Every structure is written in C-alpha cells, then in structure tokens.
PDB file of C-alpha atoms in Angstrom:
ATOM      1  CA  MET A 886     148.528  63.471 -92.940  1.00 62.00           C
ATOM      2  CA  LYS A 887     151.681  61.361 -92.138  1.00 79.00           C
ATOM      3  CA  ILE A 888     154.518  64.186 -92.473  1.00 83.00           C
ATOM      4  CA  LYS A 889     152.533  65.851 -90.218  1.00 79.00           C
ATOM      5  CA  THR A 890     151.996  63.282 -87.495  1.00 86.00           C
ATOM      6  CA  LEU A 891     156.240  62.515 -88.220  1.00 88.00           C
ATOM      7  CA  ILE A 892     157.195  65.901 -87.423  1.00 86.00           C
ATOM      8  CA  PHE A 893     154.476  66.303 -84.040  1.00 85.00           C
ATOM      9  CA  SER A 894     156.175  63.382 -82.731  1.00 89.00           C
ATOM     10  CA  GLY A 895     159.500  64.143 -83.298  1.00 89.00           C
ATOM     11  CA  ILE A 896     158.252  67.766 -81.392  1.00 87.00           C
ATOM     12  CA  TRP A 897     157.501  65.433 -78.200  1.00 90.00           C
ATOM     13  CA  THR A 898     160.013  63.131 -78.631  1.00 92.00           C
ATOM     14  CA  GLY A 899     162.528  66.411 -78.741  1.00 89.00           C
ATOM     15  CA  ILE A 900     161.035  67.768 -75.465  1.00 87.00           C
ATOM     16  CA  ALA A 901     160.571  65.068 -73.847  1.00 91.00           C
ATOM     17  CA  VAL A 902     164.404  64.230 -74.314  1.00 91.00           C
ATOM     18  CA  LEU A 903     165.324  67.092 -72.855  1.00 86.00           C
ATOM     19  CA  ALA A 904     163.512  66.760 -70.054  1.00 88.00           C
ATOM     20  CA  ILE A 905     164.697  63.657 -69.281  1.00 92.00           C
ATOM     21  CA  PHE A 906     168.178  64.503 -70.050  1.00 90.00           C
ATOM     22  CA  PRO A 907     168.762  69.167 -69.220  1.00 85.00           C
ATOM     23  CA  GLN A 908     172.104  68.447 -70.289  1.00 86.00           C
ATOM     24  CA  VAL A 909     171.377  67.130 -74.100  1.00 85.00           C
ATOM     25  CA  SER A 910     170.682  71.138 -74.244  1.00 82.00           C
ATOM     26  CA  HIS A 911     173.891  72.204 -73.465  1.00 81.00           C
ATOM     27  CA  TYR A 912     175.690  69.873 -75.630  1.00 84.00           C
ATOM     28  CA  ILE A 913     173.107  70.813 -78.976  1.00 81.00           C
ATOM     29  CA  SER A 914     173.973  74.900 -78.759  1.00 79.00           C
ATOM     30  CA  GLN A 915     177.847  74.220 -78.094  1.00 79.00           C
ATOM     31  CA  ARG A 916     178.355  72.169 -81.604  1.00 80.00           C
ATOM     32  CA  LEU A 917     175.843  74.882 -82.998  1.00 78.00           C
ATOM     33  CA  GLY A 918     178.049  77.525 -82.239  1.00 76.00           C
ATOM     34  CA  ILE A 919     174.737  79.314 -80.135  1.00 72.00           C
ATOM     35  CA  GLY A 920     174.878  80.374 -75.934  1.00 66.00           C
ATOM     36  CA  VAL A 921     178.086  81.873 -76.601  1.00 60.00           C
ATOM     37  CA  GLY A 922     178.025  85.943 -76.854  1.00 60.00           C
ATOM     38  CA  ASN A 923     174.572  87.712 -77.978  1.00 61.00           C
ATOM     39  CA  ASN A 924     174.044  85.000 -79.737  1.00 70.00           C
ATOM     40  CA  LEU A 925     171.531  82.873 -77.655  1.00 72.00           C
ATOM     41  CA  ASN A 926     169.615  86.750 -76.331  1.00 74.00           C
ATOM     42  CA  VAL A 927     169.276  86.913 -80.807  1.00 76.00           C
ATOM     43  CA  LEU A 928     167.837  82.949 -79.882  1.00 79.00           C
ATOM     44  CA  ILE A 929     165.119  83.706 -76.950  1.00 81.00           C
ATOM     45  CA  PHE A 930     164.587  87.259 -78.914  1.00 83.00           C
ATOM     46  CA  THR A 931     163.063  85.456 -81.766  1.00 86.00           C
ATOM     47  CA  GLY A 932     161.912  82.706 -79.626  1.00 87.00           C
ATOM     48  CA  PHE A 933     158.812  86.252 -78.256  1.00 90.00           C
ATOM     49  CA  VAL A 934     158.806  86.726 -81.341  1.00 90.00           C
ATOM     50  CA  VAL A 935     157.663  83.894 -82.840  1.00 91.00           C
ATOM     51  CA  ALA A 936     155.670  82.956 -79.854  1.00 92.00           C
ATOM     52  CA  PHE A 937     153.652  86.282 -80.066  1.00 89.00           C
ATOM     53  CA  ALA A 938     153.024  85.964 -83.868  1.00 88.00           C
ATOM     54  CA  PHE A 939     151.415  82.558 -83.299  1.00 89.00           C
ATOM     55  CA  ILE A 940     149.377  84.169 -80.429  1.00 88.00           C
ATOM     56  CA  HIS A 941     148.240  87.073 -83.176  1.00 85.00           C
ATOM     57  CA  LYS A 942     147.829  84.349 -85.405  1.00 88.00           C
ATOM     58  CA  LEU A 943     145.493  82.254 -83.046  1.00 90.00           C
ATOM     59  CA  ILE A 944     143.347  85.260 -81.712  1.00 85.00           C
ATOM     60  CA  HIS A 945     142.965  86.139 -85.119  1.00 86.00           C
ATOM     61  CA  ASP A 946     141.453  82.907 -86.069  1.00 91.00           C
ATOM     62  CA  THR A 947     139.278  82.962 -82.881  1.00 89.00           C
ATOM     63  CA  ASP A 948     138.533  86.273 -83.608  1.00 87.00           C
ATOM     64  CA  HIS A 949     137.429  84.699 -87.194  1.00 90.00           C
ATOM     65  CA  LEU A 950     135.450  82.204 -86.057  1.00 94.00           C
ATOM     66  CA  GLU A 951     133.370  83.774 -83.189  1.00 92.00           C
ATOM     67  CA  GLN A 952     132.509  86.808 -85.696  1.00 92.00           C
ATOM     68  CA  THR A 953     131.465  84.019 -88.773  1.00 95.00           C
ATOM     69  CA  ILE A 954     129.010  82.032 -85.787  1.00 97.00           C
ATOM     70  CA  THR A 955     127.595  85.521 -85.283  1.00 96.00           C
ATOM     71  CA  LYS A 956     126.777  86.099 -88.654  1.00 95.00           C
ATOM     72  CA  LEU A 957     125.121  83.562 -88.861  1.00 97.00           C
ATOM     73  CA  VAL A 958     122.865  83.609 -85.646  1.00 97.00           C
ATOM     74  CA  ARG A 959     121.894  87.015 -86.238  1.00 96.00           C
ATOM     75  CA  ALA A 960     120.910  86.338 -90.165  1.00 96.00           C
ATOM     76  CA  GLN A 961     118.848  83.456 -88.610  1.00 96.00           C
ATOM     77  CA  SER A 962     117.723  85.894 -86.071  1.00 95.00           C
ATOM     78  CA  LEU A 963     116.771  88.312 -88.700  1.00 96.00           C
ATOM     79  CA  LEU A 964     114.612  85.515 -91.107  1.00 93.00           C
ATOM     80  CA  SER A 965     111.421  85.727 -89.746  1.00 86.00           C
ATOM     81  CA  VAL A 966     111.391  89.728 -89.317  1.00 87.00           C
ATOM     82  CA  LYS A 967     112.681  90.389 -93.178  1.00 87.00           C
ATOM     83  CA  ARG A 968     109.909  87.645 -94.108  1.00 86.00           C
ATOM     84  CA  ASN A 969     107.165  89.604 -92.127  1.00 81.00           C
ATOM     85  CA  SER A 970     108.796  92.954 -93.454  1.00 79.00           C
ATOM     86  CA  ARG A 971     108.122  92.101 -96.483  1.00 79.00           C
ATOM     87  CA  ARG A 972     104.819  90.715 -96.906  1.00 80.00           C
ATOM     88  CA  SER A 973     103.092  93.053 -95.047  1.00 76.00           C
ATOM     89  CA  ARG A 974     104.584  95.145 -97.755  1.00 73.00           C
ATOM     90  CA  ASN A 975     103.339  93.172-100.582  1.00 72.00           C
TER      91      ASN A 975
ATOM     92  CA  MET B1122     105.402 111.736 -86.268  1.00 81.00           C
ATOM     93  CA  PRO B1123     109.026 110.178 -86.871  1.00 90.00           C
ATOM     94  CA  LYS B1124     109.150 107.118 -85.801  1.00 95.00           C
ATOM     95  CA  THR B1125     111.405 106.170 -82.988  1.00 97.00           C
ATOM     96  CA  PHE B1126     112.605 101.978 -82.180  1.00 98.00           C
ATOM     97  CA  ILE B1127     113.757 101.183 -78.350  1.00 98.00           C
ATOM     98  CA  ILE B1128     116.408  98.501 -78.767  1.00 98.00           C
ATOM     99  CA  ILE B1129     116.383  96.218 -75.719  1.00 98.00           C
ATOM    100  CA  PRO B1130     119.360  93.772 -75.711  1.00 97.00           C
ATOM    101  CA  VAL B1131     118.993  90.844 -73.022  1.00 96.00           C
ATOM    102  CA  HIS B1132     120.422  88.538 -71.331  1.00 95.00           C
ATOM    103  CA  ASN B1133     119.196  86.124 -69.125  1.00 95.00           C
ATOM    104  CA  GLU B1134     117.771  89.576 -67.035  1.00 94.00           C
ATOM    105  CA  GLN B1135     114.338  87.878 -66.412  1.00 94.00           C
ATOM    106  CA  ARG B1136     114.352  89.896 -62.753  1.00 93.00           C
ATOM    107  CA  SER B1137     114.143  93.185 -65.138  1.00 94.00           C
ATOM    108  CA  VAL B1138     113.067  92.470 -68.630  1.00 95.00           C
ATOM    109  CA  ALA B1139     109.269  93.357 -67.430  1.00 96.00           C
ATOM    110  CA  LEU B1140     109.827  96.450 -65.413  1.00 95.00           C
ATOM    111  CA  VAL B1141     111.917  97.756 -68.424  1.00 96.00           C
ATOM    112  CA  ILE B1142     109.602  97.088 -70.928  1.00 97.00           C
ATOM    113  CA  LYS B1143     106.503  98.162 -69.098  1.00 97.00           C
ATOM    114  CA  ALA B1144     108.881 101.319 -68.241  1.00 96.00           C
ATOM    115  CA  VAL B1145     109.881 101.908 -71.670  1.00 97.00           C
ATOM    116  CA  ARG B1146     105.551 102.191 -72.770  1.00 96.00           C
ATOM    117  CA  LYS B1147     105.009 104.578 -69.899  1.00 96.00           C
ATOM    118  CA  GLN B1148     107.079 106.988 -71.288  1.00 95.00           C
ATOM    119  CA  GLY B1149     104.560 106.744 -74.977  1.00 95.00           C
ATOM    120  CA  PHE B1150     106.753 104.333 -76.389  1.00 96.00           C
ATOM    121  CA  ASN B1151     105.503 101.752 -77.895  1.00 95.00           C
ATOM    122  CA  ASN B1152     108.319  99.856 -81.108  1.00 97.00           C
ATOM    123  CA  ILE B1153     110.020  97.760 -78.381  1.00 97.00           C
ATOM    124  CA  ILE B1154     112.502  95.857 -79.331  1.00 97.00           C
ATOM    125  CA  VAL B1155     113.793  93.209 -77.328  1.00 98.00           C
ATOM    126  CA  VAL B1156     116.724  90.206 -78.498  1.00 97.00           C
ATOM    127  CA  ASP B1157     117.247  88.255 -76.130  1.00 97.00           C
ATOM    128  CA  ASP B1158     120.870  86.633 -76.322  1.00 96.00           C
ATOM    129  CA  GLY B1159     120.264  83.370 -75.517  1.00 95.00           C
ATOM    130  CA  SER B1160     119.412  83.605 -72.050  1.00 96.00           C
ATOM    131  CA  VAL B1161     118.706  80.321 -70.416  1.00 96.00           C
ATOM    132  CA  ASP B1162     115.990  81.360 -67.788  1.00 94.00           C
ATOM    133  CA  ASP B1163     112.378  82.890 -68.230  1.00 95.00           C
ATOM    134  CA  SER B1164     113.426  86.621 -70.006  1.00 95.00           C
ATOM    135  CA  VAL B1165     111.869  85.033 -72.766  1.00 96.00           C
ATOM    136  CA  LYS B1166     108.827  84.239 -71.669  1.00 96.00           C
ATOM    137  CA  LEU B1167     108.479  87.031 -69.551  1.00 97.00           C
ATOM    138  CA  VAL B1168     108.847  89.814 -72.946  1.00 96.00           C
ATOM    139  CA  GLN B1169     106.314  87.415 -75.065  1.00 96.00           C
ATOM    140  CA  LYS B1170     103.649  87.727 -72.213  1.00 95.00           C
ATOM    141  CA  SER B1171     104.612  91.540 -72.187  1.00 94.00           C
ATOM    142  CA  GLY B1172     103.765  91.957 -76.256  1.00 91.00           C
ATOM    143  CA  ALA B1173     106.840  93.960 -77.245  1.00 95.00           C
ATOM    144  CA  ARG B1174     108.732  92.322 -80.052  1.00 96.00           C
ATOM    145  CA  LEU B1175     111.577  89.867 -79.666  1.00 97.00           C
ATOM    146  CA  ILE B1176     113.925  88.691 -81.158  1.00 97.00           C
ATOM    147  CA  THR B1177     116.150  85.746 -80.145  1.00 96.00           C
ATOM    148  CA  HIS B1178     119.739  84.367 -80.804  1.00 97.00           C
ATOM    149  CA  ALA B1179     119.923  80.562 -80.833  1.00 96.00           C
ATOM    150  CA  ILE B1180     122.966  81.277 -78.464  1.00 96.00           C
ATOM    151  CA  ASN B1181     124.610  83.720 -76.664  1.00 96.00           C
ATOM    152  CA  ARG B1182     126.662  86.013 -79.098  1.00 96.00           C
ATOM    153  CA  GLY B1183     127.233  89.078 -76.354  1.00 94.00           C
ATOM    154  CA  LYS B1184     125.956  92.304 -76.112  1.00 94.00           C
ATOM    155  CA  GLY B1185     126.947  94.618 -78.779  1.00 95.00           C
ATOM    156  CA  ALA B1186     126.186  91.502 -81.705  1.00 96.00           C
ATOM    157  CA  ALA B1187     122.002  91.857 -79.963  1.00 97.00           C
ATOM    158  CA  THR B1188     122.142  95.296 -80.045  1.00 97.00           C
ATOM    159  CA  LYS B1189     123.135  95.212 -83.922  1.00 97.00           C
ATOM    160  CA  THR B1190     120.995  92.575 -84.321  1.00 97.00           C
ATOM    161  CA  GLY B1191     118.113  95.012 -82.942  1.00 97.00           C
ATOM    162  CA  ILE B1192     119.509  97.928 -84.946  1.00 97.00           C
ATOM    163  CA  ASP B1193     118.942  95.350 -87.779  1.00 97.00           C
ATOM    164  CA  ALA B1194     115.563  94.620 -87.171  1.00 97.00           C
ATOM    165  CA  ALA B1195     114.543  98.594 -86.380  1.00 97.00           C
ATOM    166  CA  LEU B1196     116.084  99.961 -89.507  1.00 97.00           C
ATOM    167  CA  VAL B1197     113.999  96.453 -91.517  1.00 95.00           C
ATOM    168  CA  LEU B1198     110.456  98.071 -90.108  1.00 95.00           C
ATOM    169  CA  GLY B1199     111.270 101.633 -90.744  1.00 94.00           C
ATOM    170  CA  ALA B1200     112.347 103.224 -88.137  1.00 97.00           C
ATOM    171  CA  ASP B1201     113.038 106.983 -88.462  1.00 97.00           C
ATOM    172  CA  TYR B1202     115.242 107.112 -84.732  1.00 98.00           C
ATOM    173  CA  LEU B1203     116.526 104.111 -82.550  1.00 98.00           C
ATOM    174  CA  ILE B1204     117.861 104.317 -78.667  1.00 98.00           C
ATOM    175  CA  THR B1205     119.296 101.526 -77.585  1.00 97.00           C
ATOM    176  CA  MET B1206     119.207 101.015 -73.938  1.00 97.00           C
ATOM    177  CA  ASP B1207     120.325  97.725 -71.141  1.00 95.00           C
ATOM    178  CA  GLY B1208     118.114  95.244 -70.016  1.00 94.00           C
ATOM    179  CA  ASP B1209     118.831  95.292 -66.826  1.00 92.00           C
ATOM    180  CA  GLY B1210     117.426  98.421 -65.405  1.00 92.00           C
ATOM    181  CA  GLN B1211     119.683 100.684 -64.771  1.00 91.00           C
ATOM    182  CA  HIS B1212     118.743 102.874 -67.797  1.00 94.00           C
ATOM    183  CA  ASP B1213     116.134 105.865 -67.121  1.00 95.00           C
ATOM    184  CA  PRO B1214     113.273 105.520 -69.306  1.00 96.00           C
ATOM    185  CA  HIS B1215     112.457 109.037 -68.591  1.00 96.00           C
ATOM    186  CA  ASP B1216     115.695 109.926 -70.321  1.00 97.00           C
ATOM    187  CA  ILE B1217     114.822 108.975 -73.474  1.00 97.00           C
ATOM    188  CA  PRO B1218     113.245 112.162 -74.957  1.00 97.00           C
ATOM    189  CA  LYS B1219     116.236 113.794 -73.845  1.00 96.00           C
ATOM    190  CA  LEU B1220     118.852 111.286 -76.408  1.00 97.00           C
ATOM    191  CA  LEU B1221     115.711 111.849 -79.053  1.00 97.00           C
ATOM    192  CA  SER B1222     115.606 116.019 -78.441  1.00 97.00           C
ATOM    193  CA  PRO B1223     119.929 116.179 -80.005  1.00 97.00           C
ATOM    194  CA  LEU B1224     118.525 113.866 -83.213  1.00 97.00           C
ATOM    195  CA  SER B1225     115.305 115.803 -83.920  1.00 96.00           C
ATOM    196  CA  ARG B1226     118.064 118.878 -83.698  1.00 96.00           C
ATOM    197  CA  GLY B1227     120.504 117.300 -87.023  1.00 96.00           C
ATOM    198  CA  PHE B1228     122.265 115.401 -84.584  1.00 98.00           C
ATOM    199  CA  ASP B1229     123.245 112.205 -86.115  1.00 98.00           C
ATOM    200  CA  VAL B1230     124.390 110.232 -82.604  1.00 98.00           C
ATOM    201  CA  VAL B1231     123.049 111.117 -79.422  1.00 98.00           C
ATOM    202  CA  LEU B1232     125.765 109.380 -76.464  1.00 97.00           C
ATOM    203  CA  GLY B1233     124.026 109.087 -72.361  1.00 96.00           C
ATOM    204  CA  TYR B1234     126.804 109.390 -70.072  1.00 94.00           C
ATOM    205  CA  ARG B1235     126.363 108.349 -66.259  1.00 89.00           C
ATOM    206  CA  THR B1236     127.375 110.261 -63.188  1.00 84.00           C
ATOM    207  CA  PHE B1237     130.461 108.504 -61.969  1.00 79.00           C
ATOM    208  CA  SER B1238     130.451 109.744 -58.606  1.00 78.00           C
ATOM    209  CA  LEU B1239     127.891 107.197 -57.971  1.00 74.00           C
ATOM    210  CA  MET B1240     129.240 104.008 -59.751  1.00 77.00           C
ATOM    211  CA  PRO B1241     130.328 101.377 -58.340  1.00 78.00           C
ATOM    212  CA  PHE B1242     134.903 101.374 -58.038  1.00 81.00           C
ATOM    213  CA  MET B1243     134.984  98.798 -59.508  1.00 78.00           C
ATOM    214  CA  LYS B1244     133.047 100.083 -62.818  1.00 78.00           C
ATOM    215  CA  LYS B1245     134.160 103.529 -62.048  1.00 82.00           C
ATOM    216  CA  ILE B1246     137.933 102.931 -62.793  1.00 84.00           C
ATOM    217  CA  ALA B1247     137.021 100.394 -65.840  1.00 82.00           C
ATOM    218  CA  ASN B1248     134.905 103.382 -67.152  1.00 84.00           C
ATOM    219  CA  ILE B1249     137.373 106.136 -66.353  1.00 87.00           C
ATOM    220  CA  LEU B1250     140.450 103.543 -68.584  1.00 86.00           C
ATOM    221  CA  SER B1251     137.620 102.924 -71.579  1.00 86.00           C
ATOM    222  CA  ASN B1252     137.846 106.844 -71.491  1.00 90.00           C
ATOM    223  CA  ILE B1253     141.260 107.376 -72.043  1.00 91.00           C
ATOM    224  CA  PHE B1254     141.714 104.658 -74.393  1.00 87.00           C
ATOM    225  CA  THR B1255     139.495 105.486 -76.655  1.00 89.00           C
ATOM    226  CA  GLY B1256     140.312 108.698 -76.586  1.00 91.00           C
ATOM    227  CA  LEU B1257     144.004 107.904 -77.390  1.00 91.00           C
ATOM    228  CA  LEU B1258     142.442 105.629 -80.201  1.00 88.00           C
ATOM    229  CA  TYR B1259     139.918 107.500 -81.946  1.00 90.00           C
ATOM    230  CA  GLY B1260     140.785 111.518 -80.573  1.00 91.00           C
ATOM    231  CA  ILE B1261     136.953 111.657 -79.209  1.00 92.00           C
ATOM    232  CA  TRP B1262     137.466 112.200 -75.935  1.00 91.00           C
ATOM    233  CA  ALA B1263     133.939 110.727 -74.597  1.00 91.00           C
ATOM    234  CA  LYS B1264     132.449 111.029 -71.370  1.00 92.00           C
ATOM    235  CA  ASP B1265     131.177 107.511 -71.325  1.00 92.00           C
ATOM    236  CA  SER B1266     132.471 105.722 -73.289  1.00 89.00           C
ATOM    237  CA  MET B1267     131.039 102.479 -72.137  1.00 89.00           C
ATOM    238  CA  CYS B1268     127.120 103.794 -71.617  1.00 92.00           C
ATOM    239  CA  GLY B1269     124.912 101.757 -73.785  1.00 93.00           C
ATOM    240  CA  PHE B1270     122.010 104.235 -72.763  1.00 96.00           C
ATOM    241  CA  LYS B1271     122.617 105.976 -76.773  1.00 97.00           C
ATOM    242  CA  GLY B1272     120.415 107.037 -80.242  1.00 98.00           C
ATOM    243  CA  TYR B1273     121.088 107.585 -83.655  1.00 98.00           C
ATOM    244  CA  THR B1274     119.510 108.552 -86.642  1.00 98.00           C
ATOM    245  CA  ALA B1275     118.386 105.591 -88.403  1.00 98.00           C
ATOM    246  CA  GLY B1276     121.610 107.427 -91.730  1.00 97.00           C
ATOM    247  CA  ALA B1277     123.935 106.995 -88.655  1.00 98.00           C
ATOM    248  CA  ALA B1278     122.238 103.107 -88.128  1.00 97.00           C
ATOM    249  CA  ARG B1279     122.586 102.718 -91.100  1.00 97.00           C
ATOM    250  CA  THR B1280     126.442 104.280 -91.744  1.00 97.00           C
ATOM    251  CA  ILE B1281     127.401 102.521 -88.737  1.00 95.00           C
ATOM    252  CA  ASP B1282     129.547  99.030 -88.990  1.00 91.00           C
ATOM    253  CA  PRO B1283     130.711  97.882 -86.281  1.00 90.00           C
ATOM    254  CA  HIS B1284     132.625  94.687 -86.129  1.00 86.00           C
ATOM    255  CA  GLN B1285     132.694  93.653 -81.694  1.00 86.00           C
ATOM    256  CA  ASP B1286     130.221  91.152 -80.169  1.00 89.00           C
ATOM    257  CA  ASP B1287     131.209  92.205 -76.525  1.00 84.00           C
ATOM    258  CA  TYR B1288     131.069  95.384 -74.506  1.00 80.00           C
ATOM    259  CA  GLU B1289     134.362  96.965 -77.090  1.00 85.00           C
ATOM    260  CA  PHE B1290     131.286  97.100 -79.516  1.00 90.00           C
ATOM    261  CA  GLU B1291     131.059 100.292 -77.164  1.00 91.00           C
ATOM    262  CA  ASN B1292     134.542 101.794 -78.154  1.00 89.00           C
ATOM    263  CA  GLU B1293     133.742 100.916 -81.632  1.00 92.00           C
ATOM    264  CA  ILE B1294     130.489 102.890 -82.146  1.00 95.00           C
ATOM    265  CA  ILE B1295     133.191 105.831 -81.270  1.00 95.00           C
ATOM    266  CA  ALA B1296     135.079 104.623 -83.378  1.00 93.00           C
ATOM    267  CA  GLU B1297     132.834 103.862 -86.159  1.00 95.00           C
ATOM    268  CA  ILE B1298     131.873 108.443 -85.480  1.00 96.00           C
ATOM    269  CA  ALA B1299     135.303 109.715 -85.670  1.00 95.00           C
ATOM    270  CA  ARG B1300     136.170 106.817 -88.843  1.00 95.00           C
ATOM    271  CA  HIS B1301     132.555 108.260 -90.295  1.00 96.00           C
ATOM    272  CA  GLN B1302     132.843 112.238 -88.812  1.00 96.00           C
ATOM    273  CA  LEU B1303     129.125 111.924 -87.626  1.00 97.00           C
ATOM    274  CA  ARG B1304     127.569 114.757 -85.394  1.00 97.00           C
ATOM    275  CA  PHE B1305     127.511 113.884 -81.949  1.00 97.00           C
ATOM    276  CA  SER B1306     126.392 115.308 -79.219  1.00 97.00           C
ATOM    277  CA  GLN B1307     126.411 113.502 -75.716  1.00 97.00           C
ATOM    278  CA  VAL B1308     123.875 114.138 -72.864  1.00 97.00           C
ATOM    279  CA  PRO B1309     123.738 112.344 -68.911  1.00 95.00           C
ATOM    280  CA  VAL B1310     121.301 109.993 -68.252  1.00 95.00           C
ATOM    281  CA  ARG B1311     120.084 109.421 -65.192  1.00 92.00           C
ATOM    282  CA  THR B1312     121.730 105.524 -63.684  1.00 86.00           C
ATOM    283  CA  ILE B1313     119.756 103.333 -61.033  1.00 83.00           C
ATOM    284  CA  TYR B1314     122.879 101.653 -59.345  1.00 73.00           C
ATOM    285  CA  THR B1315     120.302  98.569 -57.852  1.00 68.00           C
ATOM    286  CA  ASN B1316     121.397  95.718 -56.148  1.00 66.00           C
ATOM    287  CA  TYR B1317     120.915  93.602 -59.339  1.00 65.00           C
ATOM    288  CA  SER B1318     122.636  95.647 -61.429  1.00 62.00           C
ATOM    289  CA  SER B1319     125.226  96.698 -60.469  1.00 60.00           C
ATOM    290  CA  HIS B1320     126.294  92.760 -59.018  1.00 61.00           C
ATOM    291  CA  LYS B1321     125.021  91.037 -61.991  1.00 64.00           C
ATOM    292  CA  SER B1322     128.635  89.250 -63.243  1.00 56.00           C
ATOM    293  CA  THR B1323     129.735  90.671 -66.842  1.00 58.00           C
ATOM    294  CA  ARG B1324     132.179  89.702 -68.588  1.00 53.00           C
ATOM    295  CA  LEU B1325     133.988  92.662 -68.137  1.00 56.00           C
ATOM    296  CA  ASP B1326     137.109  90.881 -65.912  1.00 59.00           C
ATOM    297  CA  LEU B1327     140.942  91.695 -66.367  1.00 63.00           C
ATOM    298  CA  PRO B1328     141.725  89.194 -68.530  1.00 66.00           C
ATOM    299  CA  HIS B1329     138.325  90.406 -71.235  1.00 67.00           C
ATOM    300  CA  ALA B1330     139.699  94.214 -70.449  1.00 68.00           C
ATOM    301  CA  ALA B1331     142.990  93.424 -72.106  1.00 70.00           C
ATOM    302  CA  LYS B1332     141.483  90.995 -74.392  1.00 70.00           C
ATOM    303  CA  ILE B1333     139.162  93.914 -75.597  1.00 71.00           C
ATOM    304  CA  VAL B1334     141.955  96.286 -75.441  1.00 71.00           C
ATOM    305  CA  TYR B1335     144.307  93.388 -77.529  1.00 71.00           C
ATOM    306  CA  LYS B1336     141.320  92.794 -80.322  1.00 69.00           C
ATOM    307  CA  LEU B1337     140.999  97.059 -80.829  1.00 69.00           C
ATOM    308  CA  LEU B1338     143.839  97.702 -81.027  1.00 69.00           C
ATOM    309  CA  PHE B1339     146.147  94.405 -83.172  1.00 67.00           C
ATOM    310  CA  THR B1340     143.031  93.392 -85.247  1.00 62.00           C
ATOM    311  CA  PRO B1341     141.381  95.182 -88.071  1.00 56.00           C
TER     312      PRO B1341
END
C-alpha cells in the first residue's frame, strides 16, 4: 500500500511539474538522448502500444466482471424453475 | 407432438408485452416464457396477469442474457423446440409455424430475416454492416444477423454456448452455428414497425456498436 502510494505520488508530481514547467521535458529528453533521430518516434509508438494494452486489459477485466454478474443473476433467476421441475419429477 | 416453448425477453415493455403474449396464445402456443430483464415499469405485473411463465432478472443484464435464461428454463421444462422473439411487438406470432417447419424437417436452427426495405434507415445501415461483419468473421452470410426471431431444436440449444449479454448475442449465435457446424435455415418474417418499436431507445448507438465489434474480435 505504501509503495503504491509512493509510485502514484511520484507519477502525479511528475505530471504536475511537467504541466507547470514544460521546458523540463526538453531538458530530460536531451539528458536521456531521446528526441534525436527516430528515437522519439519509437518512444511515441511504444506509448501507443502500452496504452492499447492497458485499454484492452481494462475492457477484458470489465467484461469478465460483467459476465460474472450475469452468471449470478441468471443462476438466481433460474432457481425457482429448477426447483419446481425437480419437485414435479419427484 | 413436440413441446414448443416461446421465449420472450423483455425490458420495460409495458406497452407491448401483454399484446405479444395474447397474440402468441392466439396461434395456439401456451408454453410461453417471459424473461423480465430488470424492468422498472409495469411489465412484470402485466406478465403475471397474463398467466405466462415469468422469470425475472434482479437487474438488467441485456437482451442476450435474458434470452439465454429463457432458453435454459425451456430446456429444464423439457422443450423440444424453442422459439425466441422480441417483446416489443415487432415480430408477428403468425410466423412461428414458419420457423418451426424447418426444425421438424431436421434443421438445427432457423434464422428469421426481416425485410430491410421497411426498416428505419439507421437500423438498416447497422444491420447491413452487422451482416457483412458476421459473414467475414464467421463465414456465414446471414440475411439478417441481428434478428431475434429464431428457432432452435433442444439439441441445438444445448450445444450453442454464447457468452455475450447484449445485442452481440445475435452475432454470437451465428458464430456458434459455424463452430458446431449446425444445420440452419433462413425464413422471411414479417416485421411490424410501430411508432413504439421504431423509436424505443436501444443501446445500439455508435460507441456501443464499436464495443460490440471490439469484443467479438478481441475477446475469447
């Protein structure tokens, strides 16, 4: 929990710093050697891939959750039908 | 005499559900299962009053989920043939024998198809795109992949195992027919586009359609 809080605090602080001082991004990219040649394109493309993977995971998880809810709702609604059918057979 | 069950999924259909049940009865079919998919109007009261068998979903889970519940209930109750139809009154119960006929001749599934020329413009576009998409994806060129008026033998209903809860359920049925190599037939059905059935809100808007395509393509 503490590590998670630390990571998220770091991310949000980074976003806040970049929003207030955009020139920081230029300084960082120069220090890291990106922004020269095709490096930036690779970085942007990787960003897209990561974002797509996140969205896919999110949709998949939501879908799984929805299917679990549906299973429960359907099972509960069919209980009386199954009970009555068993009773009439006995 | 084979036991035929008519399955009608409904969600807030107080304006039409009682009339649909009455019309089905008039055709001589008394095994009617209405699955109420979490309606907040008087649909449940009207179904109870009609004497049809009512199954209720505690919360709204979508047309596909409700249809599946109806199919499962019919199988538990010993159905030989199962017919699914919409609760908004757009399907004509006079067509039920037309759907049953191929089943009695050995087909596993019967798909109803509507006349596209009578369809509201946006629905027509959505349906044409759905047909092309289904054909490309599953190799079955259904004349109307989104039509909910279908017939199944008990064996086919047991074999088919769809997972989607909403309108994509209809496309998934086509996928399941292809997967299990079921024998299917397509029959024309009459569609009654009343002011109500044409304009009632569905979740078939563009973002939802995009989600359907995404789910069918990328989820197992």
